[in-house]
Amino acid sequence: GAGEAPSWVVDALRAAGCVFAEDEAAILFEAASDADELVTLLRRRVDGSPLEHIVGWAGFDGLRVAVEPGVFVPRRRSELLVREAESLLRGFSAPIVVDLCCGSGGIGLAIATRVPGVELHAADLDPRAVGCARRNLAPAGGTVYQGDLFDPLPATLRDRVQVLVANAPYVPTAAIALLPPEARDHEPIGSLDGGPDGTDVLRRLIAGSPSRLARNGTVLVEVGESQIPRITAALESAGLDASVVTDDEMGAIVARGRQSRG
């Protein structure tokens, strides 16, 4: 409905430990068609379901990205990936962008929205994520493939990708137990678990990047602070020029690998 959420909704969310109780109450109130549905939605939230799964969308880079239960919710810090991609893509006509481990497709969608005319490809291992990404990327003309990293991508993309972007799983296995319940209990473990030090998937992705990147193409990956040395080393051993950009306000770190071969 329109208007302001009743105070009892805000109070219930605050009691459940929701930091942004007023904002969440407004979103639940808007999503509910009547008071009964509002109570149902509120109960799911208080029980720990992610707000985004309950209402069916996540706010990301000013967009509403469709998400559903069992699909990774795009995080605000990943907007740094989008900003970096946008700055690399300026001045190209119809550049090719690939979003790996795409989840809902939010990162690819945000890039395509900021840089009209990109040719967008995305892939994820999880069939639920792929279904979700297809809905989100259809308006942008994006193509979504199901499979492990580069495996499902068409061979025609070799040596042609301008920006390869990924928010791959990078949580160390032992740290998953420490995540908030919203992530730990409601998002696919495969979208979080990056192996013992969190870099397993990232290192495979980096190793496979050079054969896909165009001359001066760039791979952009989100990383944790402790992983910077390993990821920088992986980029350099793949023959890429490595650099790191951080945004303290967003708590975001992006490692960049630029293809410099002739």
Short mmCIF file of N, CA and C in Angstrom, two decimals, residues 72 111 219 254:
data_model
loop_
_atom_site.label_atom_id
_atom_site.label_comp_id
_atom_site.label_asym_id
_atom_site.label_seq_id
_atom_site.Cartn_x
_atom_site.Cartn_y
_atom_site.Cartn_z
N PHE A 72 21.51 -15.66 -4.32
CA PHE A 72 22.38 -14.69 -3.64
C PHE A 72 21.86 -13.27 -3.87
N ILE A 111 25.70 -2.55 -14.94
CA ILE A 111 26.67 -2.11 -15.94
C ILE A 111 25.95 -1.75 -17.24
N VAL A 219 39.98 -7.87 -16.10
CA VAL A 219 39.17 -8.68 -15.20
C VAL A 219 39.06 -7.92 -13.87
N VAL A 254 38.26 -4.10 -4.87
CA VAL A 254 38.23 -4.73 -6.20
C VAL A 254 39.67 -4.89 -6.69
#
